[in-house]
Short mmCIF file of C-alpha atoms in Angstrom, two decimals:
data_model
loop_
_atom_site.label_atom_id
_atom_site.label_comp_id
_atom_site.label_asym_id
_atom_site.label_seq_id
_atom_site.Cartn_x
_atom_site.Cartn_y
_atom_site.Cartn_z
CA MET A 1 0.00 0.00 0.00
CA PRO A 2 2.75 2.61 0.75
CA ASP A 3 3.71 2.63 -2.97
CA LYS A 4 0.48 4.53 -3.60
CA THR A 5 0.35 8.28 -4.09
CA ILE A 6 -2.28 10.14 -2.11
CA THR A 7 -3.43 13.68 -2.87
CA ILE A 8 -5.20 15.84 -0.31
CA LEU A 9 -7.09 18.80 -1.70
CA GLY A 10 -7.31 21.28 1.16
CA CYS A 11 -4.39 20.98 3.58
CA GLY A 12 -6.02 22.96 6.35
CA TRP A 13 -6.80 22.16 9.98
CA LEU A 14 -7.52 18.50 9.18
CA GLY A 15 -5.86 17.96 5.81
CA LEU A 16 -2.38 19.04 6.92
CA PRO A 17 -2.06 16.63 9.89
CA LEU A 18 -3.66 13.89 7.79
CA GLY A 19 -1.06 14.36 5.07
CA GLY A 20 1.76 14.43 7.60
CA ALA A 21 0.52 11.24 9.27
CA ILE A 22 0.24 9.41 5.94
CA ALA A 23 3.66 10.59 4.80
CA THR A 24 5.31 9.18 7.94
CA GLU A 25 4.02 5.75 6.92
CA GLY A 26 5.87 5.87 3.62
CA PHE A 27 3.19 7.09 1.23
CA GLN A 28 3.95 9.75 -1.34
CA VAL A 29 1.65 12.63 -0.45
CA LYS A 30 0.66 15.63 -2.53
CA GLY A 31 -1.42 18.45 -1.14
CA SER A 32 -3.02 21.73 -2.10
CA THR A 33 -3.26 25.08 -0.39
CA THR A 34 -4.63 28.44 -1.50
CA THR A 35 -1.80 30.49 0.03
CA PRO A 36 1.86 30.55 -1.08
CA GLU A 37 2.99 31.12 2.52
CA LYS A 38 1.63 27.73 3.54
CA LEU A 39 3.68 25.76 1.02
CA THR A 40 6.59 25.72 3.50
CA ARG A 41 4.38 24.12 6.16
CA LEU A 42 3.38 21.41 3.69
CA GLU A 43 7.02 20.78 2.83
CA GLN A 44 7.88 20.48 6.53
CA ALA A 45 5.21 17.77 6.83
CA ALA A 46 6.73 15.87 3.86
CA ILE A 47 3.82 16.88 1.62
CA GLU A 48 4.51 17.88 -1.99
CA GLY A 49 2.64 21.16 -2.04
CA TYR A 50 0.81 22.91 -4.87
CA LEU A 51 -1.31 26.04 -5.11
CA LEU A 52 -4.93 25.45 -6.08
CA ARG A 53 -8.10 27.50 -5.91
CA LEU A 54 -11.60 26.42 -6.86
CA ASN A 55 -13.36 29.63 -7.93
CA PRO A 56 -15.46 27.46 -8.52
CA GLU A 57 -13.48 26.31 -11.58
CA PRO A 58 -9.98 25.02 -10.73
CA GLN A 59 -7.09 27.50 -10.94
CA GLY A 60 -3.68 25.99 -10.33
CA ASP A 61 -1.78 22.78 -10.96
CA LEU A 62 -4.73 20.39 -10.71
CA ASN A 63 -3.37 18.03 -13.35
CA THR A 64 -0.27 17.29 -11.28
CA LEU A 65 -2.32 16.87 -8.13
CA LEU A 66 -4.55 14.34 -9.89
CA GLN A 67 -1.56 12.19 -10.86
CA ALA A 68 -2.23 9.97 -7.86
CA ASP A 69 -4.07 6.84 -6.76
CA VAL A 70 -6.20 8.23 -3.93
CA LEU A 71 -7.82 11.67 -3.72
CA VAL A 72 -9.04 13.14 -0.43
CA ILE A 73 -11.27 16.21 -0.90
CA ASP A 74 -11.26 18.28 2.28
CA ILE A 75 -12.49 21.68 1.13
CA PRO A 76 -14.78 23.51 3.59
CA PRO A 77 -17.98 24.67 1.88
CA LYS A 78 -18.17 28.42 1.36
CA ALA A 79 -21.68 29.76 1.33
CA GLY A 80 -22.40 33.29 2.55
CA LYS A 81 -21.60 35.79 -0.17
CA TYR A 82 -20.79 32.95 -2.55
CA GLY A 83 -24.26 31.41 -2.30
CA ASP A 84 -25.32 27.84 -1.64
CA ASP A 85 -24.55 26.73 -5.21
CA PHE A 86 -20.86 27.63 -4.99
CA HIS A 87 -19.54 24.53 -3.22
CA PRO A 88 -21.47 22.01 -5.35
CA ALA A 89 -20.10 23.85 -8.42
CA GLN A 90 -16.55 23.53 -7.00
CA ILE A 91 -17.02 19.81 -6.56
CA ASN A 92 -18.67 19.34 -9.96
CA HIS A 93 -15.70 20.98 -11.74
CA LEU A 94 -13.34 18.84 -9.70
CA ILE A 95 -15.16 15.59 -10.43
CA ASN A 96 -15.15 16.31 -14.18
CA ALA A 97 -11.35 16.56 -13.96
CA VAL A 98 -11.10 13.37 -11.89
CA ARG A 99 -12.84 11.45 -14.68
CA GLN A 100 -9.86 12.18 -16.94
CA SER A 101 -7.30 11.19 -14.29
CA SER A 102 -5.59 8.11 -12.84
CA ILE A 103 -7.39 8.51 -9.49
CA GLN A 104 -8.87 5.20 -8.34
CA HIS A 105 -10.37 6.12 -4.95
CA VAL A 106 -12.06 9.41 -4.02
CA ILE A 107 -12.80 10.29 -0.38
CA TYR A 108 -14.99 13.33 0.20
CA VAL A 109 -14.94 14.88 3.67
CA SER A 110 -18.50 16.01 4.34
CA SER A 111 -20.25 16.99 7.57
CA THR A 112 -22.91 15.76 9.95
CA SER A 113 -24.58 19.14 9.37
CA VAL A 114 -26.40 17.32 6.55
CA TYR A 115 -28.68 15.80 9.20
CA PRO A 116 -31.71 17.72 10.48
CA GLU A 117 -32.41 17.76 14.20
CA LEU A 118 -34.56 14.64 14.38
CA ASN A 119 -34.59 14.32 18.20
CA ARG A 120 -33.15 10.81 18.01
CA VAL A 121 -30.13 8.77 16.99
CA VAL A 122 -29.43 9.30 13.28
CA VAL A 123 -27.64 6.97 10.88
CA GLU A 124 -26.25 7.33 7.38
CA GLU A 125 -29.45 6.24 5.66
CA ASP A 126 -31.44 9.10 7.24
CA VAL A 127 -30.12 11.52 4.61
CA GLN A 128 -29.63 10.21 1.08
CA VAL A 129 -30.96 13.07 -1.08
CA PRO A 130 -30.87 16.87 -0.71
CA GLU A 131 -34.58 17.06 0.10
CA GLN A 132 -33.97 15.12 3.34
CA SER A 133 -31.12 17.35 4.44
CA ALA A 134 -30.58 20.39 6.63
CA SER A 135 -27.72 21.27 4.24
CA PRO A 136 -29.03 20.31 0.79
CA ALA A 137 -26.08 21.90 -1.06
CA LEU A 138 -23.67 19.65 0.82
CA VAL A 139 -25.64 16.55 -0.12
CA GLN A 140 -25.65 17.78 -3.73
CA ALA A 141 -21.86 17.91 -3.56
CA GLU A 142 -21.81 14.39 -2.11
CA GLN A 143 -23.95 13.19 -5.01
CA TYR A 144 -21.56 14.67 -7.57
CA VAL A 145 -18.75 12.66 -6.00
CA GLN A 146 -20.89 9.51 -5.82
CA ARG A 147 -21.46 9.66 -9.58
CA LEU A 148 -17.84 8.52 -10.03
CA ALA A 149 -18.93 5.04 -8.94
CA PRO A 150 -18.73 2.28 -10.06
CA ASN A 151 -15.73 3.26 -12.20
CA ARG A 152 -13.91 4.44 -9.08
CA LEU A 153 -14.07 3.71 -5.37
CA VAL A 154 -16.05 6.45 -3.60
CA THR A 155 -16.29 7.20 0.11
CA ILE A 156 -18.27 9.97 1.81
CA VAL A 157 -17.14 10.74 5.38
CA ARG A 158 -19.56 12.92 7.35
CA CYS A 159 -17.44 14.35 10.17
CA GLY A 160 -18.92 15.71 13.38
CA GLY A 161 -17.77 18.92 15.05
CA LEU A 162 -13.99 18.85 14.71
CA MET A 163 -12.32 19.71 17.99
CA GLY A 164 -8.99 19.34 19.78
CA TYR A 165 -5.75 21.29 20.12
CA ASP A 166 -6.54 24.97 19.41
CA ARG A 167 -10.26 24.32 18.86
CA ILE A 168 -11.46 24.63 22.44
CA PRO A 169 -15.24 24.62 23.10
CA GLY A 170 -15.10 27.08 26.00
CA LYS A 171 -13.45 29.67 23.77
CA TYR A 172 -16.56 29.92 21.61
CA VAL A 173 -19.13 30.36 24.42
CA ALA A 174 -17.20 32.27 27.09
CA GLY A 175 -19.47 34.76 28.85
CA ARG A 176 -22.43 34.06 26.61
CA THR A 177 -25.95 32.93 27.42
CA VAL A 178 -26.67 29.31 26.48
CA ASP A 179 -30.15 27.77 26.40
CA SER A 180 -29.07 24.52 24.70
CA GLY A 181 -27.04 23.07 27.56
CA ALA A 182 -29.02 19.83 27.58
CA VAL A 183 -28.27 19.11 23.92
CA PRO A 184 -25.78 16.25 23.32
CA VAL A 185 -22.64 17.04 21.32
CA ASN A 186 -21.44 15.25 18.20
CA TYR A 187 -17.71 15.97 18.36
CA LEU A 188 -14.68 14.34 16.77
CA HIS A 189 -11.08 14.89 17.88
CA GLN A 190 -8.58 15.80 15.19
CA ASN A 191 -6.48 12.71 16.00
CA ASP A 192 -9.46 10.42 15.48
CA ALA A 193 -10.51 12.19 12.28
CA VAL A 194 -6.99 11.50 10.96
CA GLY A 195 -7.10 7.91 12.23
CA LEU A 196 -10.46 7.15 10.63
CA LEU A 197 -9.46 8.64 7.28
CA LYS A 198 -6.20 6.66 7.36
CA ALA A 199 -8.21 3.48 8.01
CA ILE A 200 -10.50 4.20 5.06
CA ILE A 201 -7.52 4.86 2.79
CA THR A 202 -5.54 1.77 3.79
CA GLN A 203 -8.58 -0.54 3.77
CA SER A 204 -10.05 0.95 0.55
CA LEU A 205 -13.48 1.21 2.16
CA THR A 206 -16.39 2.67 0.22
CA GLY A 207 -19.82 4.01 1.11
CA VAL A 208 -21.18 6.74 3.36
CA TYR A 209 -19.88 6.98 6.93
CA ASN A 210 -20.55 9.10 9.99
CA ALA A 211 -17.34 10.03 11.81
CA VAL A 212 -18.03 11.15 15.39
CA SER A 213 -16.89 10.13 18.84
CA PRO A 214 -19.02 7.29 20.25
CA GLU A 215 -19.91 9.24 23.43
CA HIS A 216 -22.18 12.28 23.48
CA PRO A 217 -22.02 14.33 26.69
CA THR A 218 -24.18 17.46 26.94
CA ARG A 219 -23.06 20.89 25.84
CA GLU A 220 -23.31 22.10 29.42
CA ALA A 221 -20.94 19.41 30.65
CA ILE A 222 -18.48 20.19 27.84
CA TYR A 223 -18.62 23.96 28.32
CA ARG A 224 -18.28 23.79 32.10
CA LYS A 225 -15.20 21.57 31.95
CA SER A 226 -13.63 23.51 29.08
CA CYS A 227 -14.07 26.88 30.76
CA ALA A 228 -12.74 25.52 34.06
CA ASP A 229 -9.72 23.92 32.38
CA PHE A 230 -8.70 27.02 30.42
CA GLY A 231 -9.97 29.89 32.55
CA TYR A 232 -12.69 31.15 30.23
CA ALA A 233 -15.70 32.99 31.62
CA LEU A 234 -18.44 30.43 32.23
CA PRO A 235 -21.52 30.97 30.07
CA THR A 236 -24.88 31.58 31.72
CA PHE A 237 -27.03 28.48 31.35
CA ILE A 238 -30.77 29.15 31.11
CA GLU A 239 -33.80 26.97 30.52
CA PRO A 240 -35.06 27.20 26.94
CA LEU A 241 -38.52 28.59 26.26
CA SER A 242 -39.29 25.45 24.26
CA LEU A 243 -37.62 22.10 23.66
CA VAL A 244 -34.32 22.56 21.81
CA PRO A 245 -34.16 20.01 18.98
CA TYR A 246 -31.15 17.71 18.82
CA LYS A 247 -29.58 14.75 17.05
CA VAL A 248 -27.21 12.02 18.19
CA ILE A 249 -25.00 10.93 15.33
CA SER A 250 -24.23 7.21 15.31
CA PRO A 251 -20.66 6.13 14.40
CA GLU A 252 -21.49 2.43 14.65
CA LYS A 253 -21.06 1.76 10.93
CA ILE A 254 -17.55 3.24 10.65
CA ILE A 255 -16.46 1.53 13.88
CA SER A 256 -17.76 -1.82 12.63
CA ASP A 257 -16.26 -1.56 9.14
CA THR A 258 -12.84 -0.16 10.09
CA GLY A 259 -12.29 -1.82 13.47
CA TYR A 260 -10.89 1.55 14.55
CA LEU A 261 -10.28 2.20 18.25
CA PHE A 262 -10.83 5.84 19.20
CA GLN A 263 -8.05 7.68 20.99
CA TYR A 264 -10.68 10.03 22.44
CA PRO A 265 -14.08 8.28 22.61
CA ASN A 266 -15.38 10.82 25.15
CA PRO A 267 -15.31 14.53 24.22
CA LEU A 268 -14.94 15.38 27.91
CA ASN A 269 -11.43 13.96 27.68
CA PHE A 270 -10.26 15.56 24.42
CA LEU A 271 -6.66 16.75 24.25
CA TYR A 272 -6.23 20.49 23.72
CA SER A 273 -3.06 22.48 23.20
CA SER A 274 -3.62 25.73 25.12
CA GLY A 275 -6.20 28.26 26.18
CA THR A 276 -5.03 30.94 23.77
#
């Protein structure tokens, strides 16, 4: 397996450590960034770096990046001023290029934000088309990638809230008023996101997978511990005027298929780097 070349489009908060981890195991790794300054960081992680923007059409050295066996697409969707159609258009342009390439396996990093708040445990089959989704544009992007099958292996990985290191929950709620303290979290530590994606790559797994920690403490429990650990101002917890909807994302399928053992199964025990 290490004779394979793996390309990661989007070497950001998750893509960069993923590429570094894969490179240490002997794989040739290529990666893209949108900023010239970041090319040095890719090089330091043993990633062959290239500049690439998807505006939404590709601008950069996409042809070289697609000279690989496995492609990981980890590009955060940009809506806002770009509009909901922008990210699906990015992915559609990309997939058209993949069809002309040597890529054999495409892994698309999606999000559990595709699931509406169903007030229950949700599994992969709960959202299969945009009309079922709380983020229809994201599911549209997933579908563009899925059209590469059966000619190529295709995997959709719906990651939960990515946390760990500098992403500290207390930082985002310090001093605020929170009425959703009873809602369970669907978090995933960076280390486990990297571990799960490595397992999918090395085992050539296909399909749609939820990637979240198997335990789901409440937001209040998370925020209280995080603020205490790092000295942030505790938020004010109030009772909601009405029931706050929720969802509990099930990772049972990815655990069963990969055999992966989580480093951080409980978000209350996530490893963080500092309080700054």
